[in-house]
Structure formats: structure tokens, C-alpha cells
Coordinates of C-alpha atoms in Angstrom, one line a residue:
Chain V
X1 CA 37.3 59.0 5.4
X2 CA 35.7 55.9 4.0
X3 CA 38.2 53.7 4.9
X4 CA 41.8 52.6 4.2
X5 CA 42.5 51.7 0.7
X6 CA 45.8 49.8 1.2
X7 CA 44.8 46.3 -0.3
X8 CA 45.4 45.5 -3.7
X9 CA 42.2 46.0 -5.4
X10 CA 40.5 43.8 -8.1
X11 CA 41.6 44.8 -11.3
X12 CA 45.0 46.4 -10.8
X13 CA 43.5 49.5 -9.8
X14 CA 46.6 50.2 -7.5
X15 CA 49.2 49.7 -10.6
X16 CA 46.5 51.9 -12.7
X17 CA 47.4 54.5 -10.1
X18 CA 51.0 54.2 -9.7
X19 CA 51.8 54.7 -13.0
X20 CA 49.0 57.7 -13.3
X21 CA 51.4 59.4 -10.5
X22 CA 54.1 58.7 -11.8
X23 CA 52.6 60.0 -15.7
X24 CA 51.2 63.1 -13.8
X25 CA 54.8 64.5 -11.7
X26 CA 56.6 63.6 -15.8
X27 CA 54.0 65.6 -17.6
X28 CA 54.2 68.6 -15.0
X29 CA 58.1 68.3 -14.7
X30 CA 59.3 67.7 -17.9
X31 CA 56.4 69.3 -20.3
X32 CA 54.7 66.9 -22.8
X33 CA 57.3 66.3 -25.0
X34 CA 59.8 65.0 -23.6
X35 CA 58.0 62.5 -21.3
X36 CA 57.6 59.3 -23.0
X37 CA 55.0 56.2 -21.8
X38 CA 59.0 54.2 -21.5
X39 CA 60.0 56.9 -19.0
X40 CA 56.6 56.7 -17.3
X41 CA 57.0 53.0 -17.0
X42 CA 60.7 53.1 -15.8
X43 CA 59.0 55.6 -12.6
X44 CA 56.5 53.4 -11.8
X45 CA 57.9 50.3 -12.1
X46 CA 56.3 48.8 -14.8
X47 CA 56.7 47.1 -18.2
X48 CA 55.7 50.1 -20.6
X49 CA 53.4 47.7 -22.3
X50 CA 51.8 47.9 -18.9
X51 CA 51.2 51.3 -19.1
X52 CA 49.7 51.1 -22.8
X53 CA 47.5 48.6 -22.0
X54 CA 45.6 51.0 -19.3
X55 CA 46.0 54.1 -21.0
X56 CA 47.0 53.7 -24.5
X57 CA 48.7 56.3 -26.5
X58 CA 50.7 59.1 -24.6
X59 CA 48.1 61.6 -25.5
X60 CA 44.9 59.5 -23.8
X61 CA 47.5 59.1 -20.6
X62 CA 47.7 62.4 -20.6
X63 CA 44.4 63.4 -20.9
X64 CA 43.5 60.4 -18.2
X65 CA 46.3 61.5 -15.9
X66 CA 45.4 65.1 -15.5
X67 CA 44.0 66.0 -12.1
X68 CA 42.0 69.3 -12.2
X69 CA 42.8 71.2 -9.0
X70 CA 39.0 71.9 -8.4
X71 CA 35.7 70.1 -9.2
X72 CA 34.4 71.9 -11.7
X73 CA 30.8 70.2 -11.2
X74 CA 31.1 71.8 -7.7
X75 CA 32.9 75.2 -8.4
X76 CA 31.1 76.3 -11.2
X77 CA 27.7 76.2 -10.2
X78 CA 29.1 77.6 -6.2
X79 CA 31.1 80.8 -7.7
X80 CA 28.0 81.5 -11.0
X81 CA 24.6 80.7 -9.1
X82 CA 25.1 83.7 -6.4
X83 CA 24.4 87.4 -7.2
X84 CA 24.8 88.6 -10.4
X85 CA 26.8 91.8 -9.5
X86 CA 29.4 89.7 -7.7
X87 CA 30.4 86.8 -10.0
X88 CA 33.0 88.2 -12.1
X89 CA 35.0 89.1 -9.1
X90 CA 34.0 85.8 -7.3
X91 CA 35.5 84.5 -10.9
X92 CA 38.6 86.4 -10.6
X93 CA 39.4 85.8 -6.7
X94 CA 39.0 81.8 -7.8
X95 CA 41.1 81.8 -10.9
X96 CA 44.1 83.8 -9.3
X97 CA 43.9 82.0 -6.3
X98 CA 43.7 78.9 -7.8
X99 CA 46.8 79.8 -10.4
X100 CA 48.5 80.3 -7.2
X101 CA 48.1 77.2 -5.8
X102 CA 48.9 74.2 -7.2
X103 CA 46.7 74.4 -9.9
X104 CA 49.7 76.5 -11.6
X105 CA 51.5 73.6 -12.3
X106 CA 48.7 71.7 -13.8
X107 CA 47.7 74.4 -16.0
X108 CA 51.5 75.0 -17.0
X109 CA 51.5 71.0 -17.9
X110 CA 48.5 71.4 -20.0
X111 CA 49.6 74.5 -21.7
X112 CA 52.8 73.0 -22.4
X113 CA 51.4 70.0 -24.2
X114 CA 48.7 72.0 -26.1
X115 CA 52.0 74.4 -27.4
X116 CA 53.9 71.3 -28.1
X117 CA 52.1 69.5 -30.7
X118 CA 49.3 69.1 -33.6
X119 CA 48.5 65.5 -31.6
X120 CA 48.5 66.8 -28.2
X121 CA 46.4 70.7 -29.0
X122 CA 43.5 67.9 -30.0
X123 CA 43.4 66.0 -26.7
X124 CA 43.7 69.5 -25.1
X125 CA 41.0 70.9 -26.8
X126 CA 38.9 67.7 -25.8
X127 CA 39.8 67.8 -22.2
X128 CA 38.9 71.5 -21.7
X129 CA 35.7 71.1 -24.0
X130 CA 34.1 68.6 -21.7
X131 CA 35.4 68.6 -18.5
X132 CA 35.5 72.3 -18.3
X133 CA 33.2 74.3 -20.9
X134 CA 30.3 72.4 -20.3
X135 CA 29.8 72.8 -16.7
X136 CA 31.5 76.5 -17.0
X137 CA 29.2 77.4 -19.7
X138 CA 26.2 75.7 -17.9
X139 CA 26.5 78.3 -15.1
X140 CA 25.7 81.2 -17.8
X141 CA 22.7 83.1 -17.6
X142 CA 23.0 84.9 -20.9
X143 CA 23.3 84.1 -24.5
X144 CA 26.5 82.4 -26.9
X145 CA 27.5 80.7 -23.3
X146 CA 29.9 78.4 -24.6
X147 CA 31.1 81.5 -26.7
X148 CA 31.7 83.6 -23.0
X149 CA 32.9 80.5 -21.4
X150 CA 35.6 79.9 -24.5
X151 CA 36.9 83.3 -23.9
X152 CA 36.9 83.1 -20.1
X153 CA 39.0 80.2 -20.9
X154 CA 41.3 82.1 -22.9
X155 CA 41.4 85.0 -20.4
X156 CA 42.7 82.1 -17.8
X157 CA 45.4 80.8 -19.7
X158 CA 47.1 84.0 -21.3
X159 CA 47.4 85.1 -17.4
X160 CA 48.9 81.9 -16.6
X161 CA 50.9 82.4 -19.5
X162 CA 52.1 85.7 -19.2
X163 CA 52.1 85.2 -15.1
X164 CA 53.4 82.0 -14.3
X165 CA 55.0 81.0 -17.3
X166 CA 56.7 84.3 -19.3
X167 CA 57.0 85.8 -15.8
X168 CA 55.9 89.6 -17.3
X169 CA 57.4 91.5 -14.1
X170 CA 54.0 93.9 -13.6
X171 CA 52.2 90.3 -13.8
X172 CA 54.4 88.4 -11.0
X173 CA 55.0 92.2 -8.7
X174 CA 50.7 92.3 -8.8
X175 CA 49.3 91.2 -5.4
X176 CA 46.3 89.2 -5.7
X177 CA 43.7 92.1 -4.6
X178 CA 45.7 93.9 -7.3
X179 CA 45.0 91.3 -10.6
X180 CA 41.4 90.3 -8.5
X181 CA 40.3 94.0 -8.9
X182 CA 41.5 94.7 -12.7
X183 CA 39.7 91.4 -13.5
X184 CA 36.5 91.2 -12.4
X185 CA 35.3 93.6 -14.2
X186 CA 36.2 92.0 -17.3
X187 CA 35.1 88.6 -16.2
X188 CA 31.9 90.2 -15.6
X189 CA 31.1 91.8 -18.9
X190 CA 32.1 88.3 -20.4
X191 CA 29.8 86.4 -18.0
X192 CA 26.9 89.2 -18.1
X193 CA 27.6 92.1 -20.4
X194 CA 26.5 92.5 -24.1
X195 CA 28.6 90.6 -26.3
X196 CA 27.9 92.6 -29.4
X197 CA 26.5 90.9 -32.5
X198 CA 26.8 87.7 -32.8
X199 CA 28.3 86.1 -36.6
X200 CA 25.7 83.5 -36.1
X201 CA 22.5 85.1 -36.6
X202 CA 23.0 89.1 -37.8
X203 CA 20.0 90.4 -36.5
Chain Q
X1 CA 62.5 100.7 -52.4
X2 CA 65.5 101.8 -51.1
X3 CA 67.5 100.3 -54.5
X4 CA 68.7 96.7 -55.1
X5 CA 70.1 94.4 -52.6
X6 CA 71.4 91.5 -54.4
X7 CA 75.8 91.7 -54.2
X8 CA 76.9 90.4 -50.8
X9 CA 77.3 92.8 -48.7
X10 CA 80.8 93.3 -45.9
X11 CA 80.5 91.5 -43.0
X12 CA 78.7 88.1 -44.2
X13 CA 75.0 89.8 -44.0
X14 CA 74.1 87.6 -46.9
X15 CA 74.8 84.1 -45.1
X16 CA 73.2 85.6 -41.5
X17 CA 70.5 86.4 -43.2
X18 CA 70.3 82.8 -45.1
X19 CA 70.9 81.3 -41.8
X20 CA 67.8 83.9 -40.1
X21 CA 65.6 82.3 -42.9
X22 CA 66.1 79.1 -41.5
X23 CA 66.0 79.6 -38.5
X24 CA 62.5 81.5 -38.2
X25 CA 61.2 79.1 -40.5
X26 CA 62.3 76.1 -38.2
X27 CA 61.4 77.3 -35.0
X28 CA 57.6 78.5 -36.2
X29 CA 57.4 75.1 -38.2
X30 CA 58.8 72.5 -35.7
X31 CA 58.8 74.8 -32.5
X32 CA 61.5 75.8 -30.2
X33 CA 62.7 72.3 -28.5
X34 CA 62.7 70.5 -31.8
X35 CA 64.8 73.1 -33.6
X36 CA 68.6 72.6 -33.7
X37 CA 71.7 74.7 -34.6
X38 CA 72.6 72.1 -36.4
X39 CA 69.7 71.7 -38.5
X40 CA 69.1 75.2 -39.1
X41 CA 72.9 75.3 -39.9
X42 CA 72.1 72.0 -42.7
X43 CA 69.5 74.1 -44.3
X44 CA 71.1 77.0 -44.4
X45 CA 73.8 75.0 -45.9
X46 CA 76.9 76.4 -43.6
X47 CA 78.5 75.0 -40.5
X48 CA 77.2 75.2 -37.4
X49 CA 80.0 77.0 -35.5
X50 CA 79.1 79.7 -38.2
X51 CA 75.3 79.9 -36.9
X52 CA 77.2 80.1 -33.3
X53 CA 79.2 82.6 -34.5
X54 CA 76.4 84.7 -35.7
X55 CA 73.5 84.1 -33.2
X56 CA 75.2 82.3 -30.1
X57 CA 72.9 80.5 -28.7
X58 CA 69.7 78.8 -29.6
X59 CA 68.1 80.9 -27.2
X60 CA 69.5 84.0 -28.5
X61 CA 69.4 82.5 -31.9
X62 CA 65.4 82.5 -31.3
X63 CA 65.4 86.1 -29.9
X64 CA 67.3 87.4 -32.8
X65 CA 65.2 86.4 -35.6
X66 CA 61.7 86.0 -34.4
X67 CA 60.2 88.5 -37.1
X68 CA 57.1 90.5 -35.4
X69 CA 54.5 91.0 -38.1
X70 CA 54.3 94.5 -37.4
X71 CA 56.4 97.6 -35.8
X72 CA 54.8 98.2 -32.6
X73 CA 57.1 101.6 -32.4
X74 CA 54.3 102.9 -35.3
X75 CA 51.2 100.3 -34.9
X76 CA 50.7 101.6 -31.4
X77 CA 50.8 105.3 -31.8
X78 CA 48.8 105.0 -34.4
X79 CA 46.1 103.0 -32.4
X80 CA 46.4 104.6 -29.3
X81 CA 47.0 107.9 -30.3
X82 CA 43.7 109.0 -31.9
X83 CA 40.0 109.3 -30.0
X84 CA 39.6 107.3 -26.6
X85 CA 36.7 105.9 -27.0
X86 CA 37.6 103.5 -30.1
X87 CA 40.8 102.7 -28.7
X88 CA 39.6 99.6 -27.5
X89 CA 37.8 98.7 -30.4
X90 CA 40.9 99.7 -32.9
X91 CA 43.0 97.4 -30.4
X92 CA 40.8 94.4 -31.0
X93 CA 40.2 94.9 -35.2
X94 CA 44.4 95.0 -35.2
X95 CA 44.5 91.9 -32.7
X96 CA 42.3 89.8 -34.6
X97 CA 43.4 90.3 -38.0
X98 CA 47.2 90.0 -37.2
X99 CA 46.4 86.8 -35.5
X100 CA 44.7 85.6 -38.8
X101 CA 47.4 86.7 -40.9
X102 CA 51.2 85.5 -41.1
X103 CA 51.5 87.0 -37.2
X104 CA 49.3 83.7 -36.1
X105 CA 52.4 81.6 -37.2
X106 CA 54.6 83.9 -35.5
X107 CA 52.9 84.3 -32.4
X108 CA 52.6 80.7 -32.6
X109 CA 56.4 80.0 -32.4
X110 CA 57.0 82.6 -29.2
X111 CA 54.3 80.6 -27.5
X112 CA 55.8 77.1 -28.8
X113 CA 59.2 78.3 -27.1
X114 CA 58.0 79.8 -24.1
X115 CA 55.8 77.0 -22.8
X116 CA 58.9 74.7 -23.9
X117 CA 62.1 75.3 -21.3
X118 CA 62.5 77.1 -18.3
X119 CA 65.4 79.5 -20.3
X120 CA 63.3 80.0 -23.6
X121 CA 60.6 81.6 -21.1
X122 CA 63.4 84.1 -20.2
X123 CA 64.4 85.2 -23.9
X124 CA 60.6 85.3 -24.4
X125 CA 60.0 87.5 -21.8
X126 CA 62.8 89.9 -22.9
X127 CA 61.5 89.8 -26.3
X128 CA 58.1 90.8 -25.5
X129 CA 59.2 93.2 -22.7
X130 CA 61.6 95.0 -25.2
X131 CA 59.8 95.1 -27.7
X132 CA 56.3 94.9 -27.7
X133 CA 55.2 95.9 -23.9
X134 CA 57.3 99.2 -24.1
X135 CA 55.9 100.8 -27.6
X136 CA 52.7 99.7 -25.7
X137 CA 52.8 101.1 -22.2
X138 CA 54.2 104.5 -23.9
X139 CA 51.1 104.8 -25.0
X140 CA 48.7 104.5 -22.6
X141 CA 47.2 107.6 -20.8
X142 CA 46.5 105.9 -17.3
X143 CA 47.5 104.8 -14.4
X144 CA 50.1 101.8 -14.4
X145 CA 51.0 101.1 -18.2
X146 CA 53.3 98.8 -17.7
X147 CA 50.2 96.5 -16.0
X148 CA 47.8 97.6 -18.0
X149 CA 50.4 96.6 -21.1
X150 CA 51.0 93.3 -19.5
X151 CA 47.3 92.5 -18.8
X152 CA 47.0 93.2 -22.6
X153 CA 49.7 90.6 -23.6
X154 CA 47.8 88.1 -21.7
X155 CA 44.6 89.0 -23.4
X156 CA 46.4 88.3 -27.0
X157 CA 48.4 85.7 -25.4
X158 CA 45.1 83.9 -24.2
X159 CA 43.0 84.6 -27.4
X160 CA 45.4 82.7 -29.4
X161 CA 46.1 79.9 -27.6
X162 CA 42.8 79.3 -27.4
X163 CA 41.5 80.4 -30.5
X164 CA 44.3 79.1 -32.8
X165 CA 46.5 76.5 -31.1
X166 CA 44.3 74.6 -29.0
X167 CA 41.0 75.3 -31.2
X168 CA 38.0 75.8 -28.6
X169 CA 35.1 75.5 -31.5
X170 CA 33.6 78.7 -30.4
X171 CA 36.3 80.8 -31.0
X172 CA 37.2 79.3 -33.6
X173 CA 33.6 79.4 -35.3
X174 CA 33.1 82.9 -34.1
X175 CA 33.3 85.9 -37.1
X176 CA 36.5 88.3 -36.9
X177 CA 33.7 91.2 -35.7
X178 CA 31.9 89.0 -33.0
X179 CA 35.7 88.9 -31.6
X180 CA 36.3 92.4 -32.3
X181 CA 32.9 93.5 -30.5
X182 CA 33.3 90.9 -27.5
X183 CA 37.0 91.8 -26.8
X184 CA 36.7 95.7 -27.6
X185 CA 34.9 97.0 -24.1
X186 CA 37.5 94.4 -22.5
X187 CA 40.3 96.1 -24.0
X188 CA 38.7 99.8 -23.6
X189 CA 38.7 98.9 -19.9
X190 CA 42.3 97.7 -19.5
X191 CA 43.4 101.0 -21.4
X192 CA 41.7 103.4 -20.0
X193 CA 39.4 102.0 -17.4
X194 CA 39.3 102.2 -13.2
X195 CA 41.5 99.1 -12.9
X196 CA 41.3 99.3 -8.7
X197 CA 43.6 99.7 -5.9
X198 CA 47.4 99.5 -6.7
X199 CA 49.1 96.6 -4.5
X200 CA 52.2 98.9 -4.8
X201 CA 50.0 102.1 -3.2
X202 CA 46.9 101.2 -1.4
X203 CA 45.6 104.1 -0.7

């Protein structure tokens, strides 16, 4: 919509690109470990010196290369800044949908290179922290949100886990509506609900 | 307690077991793709048609000798089975401190192997099916156990990924009893909550 985009822009912003796609389809097909910055290269085209020089090590392409299905600037404050009552079902009708969708494969590439190595659990731990954390815990009206966020978080990725990539049969023969209603309520209680004392500060 | 073990007993037990020890300790130390048959077999100092011979497969290899750091056919009787309203609670004090123990390593590997190949997440899902989700679901007194179970395995799943592989600072930071009293009411609910309409029977 602003435009077409089909010149060759300053900078080698199109080869920047070609070789992020390329890095994106190896991480998602072929799990972290066995994609390699040479493999990446040989897809796109490139010499996989190429591919250093824009992104460095394979751990800071991946981190650069993955594409978060959602906005989470936009969703976040959308799905937390309505009614109260509603937002740990609004929560849960985004997460399943969105683990649905194609954001299944993006999450099963990320999980796959947290679970493959020390290296790779770091950059995974710094891509959630900022570019998901912050503007999910941001959206939290009550106290330890980065504590409630975290453990959203980990709500998220053991149903992708034991959805999507175990395959537990009750998880994959639940519709939607089904998993939407079970969670909610626990999405609320983490979002809203008393946490219990926090290790922090015994009061 | 049950006498002395030491003279090799019929059938080669000794040298499966030898080869068991290697295997577990390969596959939780190096994960699933980057263990071999035929380096357990060099560390278990035998041939590798032998650990074929013994195990089969890698996958089945991996099935055979993942060592759970409990016996779920009398750690969930036990937690299930007394008062309802601290079955929740007693769920997340077990949870936490067998995933701060030796069961964190374990845990670890089925993770490691599940996120790895397409066929590990098969063995994996037998292996928690089998083992873990039926003890479990046999002792819930609700609706749909074998959900409720499953929901459960993602809440553990999720916790420790999170918590122990990738290493969200919160979690990490958080006390064993800030976890236990955030995750207990979660845990209450998926026990022995209203968990909504069945996709299987809406009624």
C-alpha cells in the first residue's frame, strides 16, 4: 500500500531480505540445529560470508530472522486494556487461535532452538524478554507483572508443546471453544488474581 | 535392600544395563539429535549392533531408558488421593521440587528429544501417555481426565521450559513457594474445577 518495493534499495536491503527468508523457512523446517549460516547461504544465493556480515553468528540470525505472527505493541495493549472480567478469555481465544495459525510454526522454531542448545536458550531468553515480556507485562494492572507475564509465557509454550509438538491426543481432539474455555480462567487468575506471597518482599 | 546384585546375571542384564547408563546419561547431557548408538555403544565399551540388539532403535533406545524421577503409579495416588482442597497446592510443592532436583535434567532430555525430530515427538508422546498421563488421569475425580491430565503436562511442560531451559529471570528469581502459591489455584482448577463445555458433547 505504500508503493511497490521492487528496486534494489541502497544498502542491499533486498539481499538482507533474501537471505532472512531463506534463514526463516531453514530455522522453521529443519529446527535450529541443523541449519547452518552455509546452508542459509546456499538458499539464498549468497557467499556465506554474506550472510555473516549482515547478521553475524547463527544465533543473532536467528534472533533477527524471526517474524512474530502478531505485533505485540498492537495486541497486547488491544486484548489487556478492555474489561477486566473478559481478558483472560480474550487471552486464551488469541493464544489458541494464534497457535493455530501460522504462528505454530514460529513458536515450534523458537522452541526447538531454545531445547537445542546452552547458546541458542540465551538468544531465546533475550528475544522473548524484550520483544514480548515487556509490552505483555506493560498491559498488567496488578503487582510482580513481569512475574504473571513469565508464567503466561510458560502457559503458551507447554500448550504448544504438548499440542502442536508432542501431539497429547485430548490436546490435538480439543476444539478451540473447548481449550478457550478451560483457559481463561487460568489466564485470568494469572493476569488478575492473587498470586500469593511474593519471595521478594515476605510481608 | 532386596540383597546384593553384583554377579552377572542370565541374559546379559549387566551389559544392558551398562549400555542404559550411557545412554540416559548421553541423551540428558548432549540431547536427543546429538546422541548416537554408536557413541553410546563407545562408552559403554560394547559394539553397536549389541546396543541394537538390546534397545533397537535410537528412538526406542530413548524410550527405554529415560528414568522418571519418580513412580507416578504411587506419587499420584498419594497426591490426589487425600483432601480436595490441597490437591492443587500438593501438585505444585511436588512439581516444583522434582523440577529442582535430578527430575530437571530428566525432564530436560524428553523436552530436548521431543522438540528435536518429527519421530522422537512420537516416542515422547508414548512415553508420557503411558506412563505419566494414565497414573494421572486415574486419579482425577472430574469430568474429562484424560484433558484435564494433558492440560497438566503442559502446565509442567511450560514451567520448565521457561523456568529452567530458556531462563525467563522471573521465574527463575522467584522462591520455590511463590511458584507453589501462583501455580496451586491453577492446578486446583484443572483438577477439579468447571473446565466448560466439552467440544466432544455440547450440551
Amino acid at each position: 500500500m505504500t508503493g511497490t518495493r521492487r528496486g534494489r534499495r541502497p544498502g542491499g536491503s533486498d539481499t538482507r531480505e533474501v537471505i532472512a527468508a531463506a534463514a526463516r523457512r531453514q530455522f522453521a523446517a529443519q529446527g535450529y540445529p541443523h541449519t547452518s549460516i552455509r546452508g542459509v547461504a546456499a538458499e539464498a544465493g549468497v557467499d556465506p560470508k554474506l550472510v555473516q556480515h549482515f547478521f553475524g553468528s547463527k544465533q543473532e540470525l536467528f534472533v533477527a530472522v524471526v517474524d512474530l505472527p502478531f505485533d505485540p505493541a498492537e495486541v497486547f495493549p488491544r486484548l489487556l486494556g478492555q474489561d477486566v472480567e473478559g481478558v483472560g478469555r480474550r487471552l486464551a481465544e488469541f493464544v489458541t487461535s494464534t497457535l493455530s495459525g501460522p504462528g505454530m510454526t514460529v513458536l515450534t522454531g523458537i522452541v526447538r532452538a531454545a531445547a537445542s542448545e546452552e547458546q541458542a536458550a540465551t538468544m531465546v531468553r533475550e528475544l522473548v524478554s524484550t520483544r514480548l515480556l515487556g509490552p505483555l507485562a506493560a498491559g498488567v494492572g496488578a503487582d510482580r507483572p513481569r512475574l504473571r507475564a513469565s508464567l503466561l509465557a510458560a502457559q503458551v509454550v507447554g500448550l504448544h508443546m504438548a499440542r502442536n509438538v508432542v501431539g497429547l491426543p485430548a490436546l490435538v481432539q480439543a476444539e478451540q471453544d473447548e481449550l478457550v474455555a478451560a483457559l481463561g480462567p487460568l489466564f485470568q487468575h494469572l493476569l488478575t488474581g492473587e498470586l500469593g506471597p511474593s519471595s521478594a518482599s515476605p510481608s
